[in-house]
Amino acid sequence: MRGVFALLIAALPAMAQAQSVPSERIEEFVGVMAEYACRMSPHQADKVMPAAGFADKNETKAITEQLITEERARILDGQLVVFGGACGGKLDYSGRERFFAAIADNNCGMTIEEAKVLLPGVGVEMTEVQLLMDKMIKMSEIRLSSDDTAVFLEKSLCDKFRGLSAGMMQSNPQLPTPPRSQEQLRIAFIAFMRTVNCSLGRTDADSQLPAAGFTTKELRPVIGKMIQDGEAVMNVDDDSLTLSQKVCSQ
């Protein structure tokens, strides 16, 4: 049996809104989602939505598409996640989702040292990840390196969560933290640059770097050394910084 959201999930890249739905009806739908923590799997939707007055799957599909188009919903990890209205003002992520996004935007792998630097930026603690680790390995979502010093994300999950960590960094409240070492800053900066295709212009840098938790003062010596070591190049013509292919693909 196809779930309420199953067709949409399969066709998401080529999504086109099939019909317009009255806003009152959309908010009723969001209200039902709010009763289930604003996220629902296709199997759960098959049970819940018809009983809640949303038995027409064409209507449900149109509502879902409209919410995604308005950036009030996302298909994430096989579930429909809704926000705004009864579901609050912004999309929230679980610790597992934040962990996956951080790995995905770090070329689908992460060492223990990188995790210590990168995970706080997306709002997840090492202790939370450690509690979930056995289950994620058992479900083949991640695998460990032979020496247990690195973790690798399963390819389909890497594709699904790639590009999300930058938004998580921007929405993550930054708590006071001890000053980071030059190497910690370098690791975090490289991870951030990978989320923007390893190239960043000054205009974007002025808004994106502070949102990602960096300051000009702390990054200046890091970037200077990377340029000196051939790990990055400053393009004077368009005032942009680009990481070397070797660094970007590590």
JSON list of C-alpha atoms in Angstrom, two decimals, residues 88 186 201 203:
[
{"chain": "A", "resi": 88, "resn": "GLY", "atom": "CA", "xyz": [6.08, 26.57, 15.75]},
{"chain": "A", "resi": 186, "resn": "ARG", "atom": "CA", "xyz": [41.09, 25.17, 10.43]},
{"chain": "A", "resi": 201, "resn": "GLY", "atom": "CA", "xyz": [33.21, 35.74, -1.90]},
{"chain": "A", "resi": 203, "resn": "THR", "atom": "CA", "xyz": [30.03, 39.71, 0.43]}
]
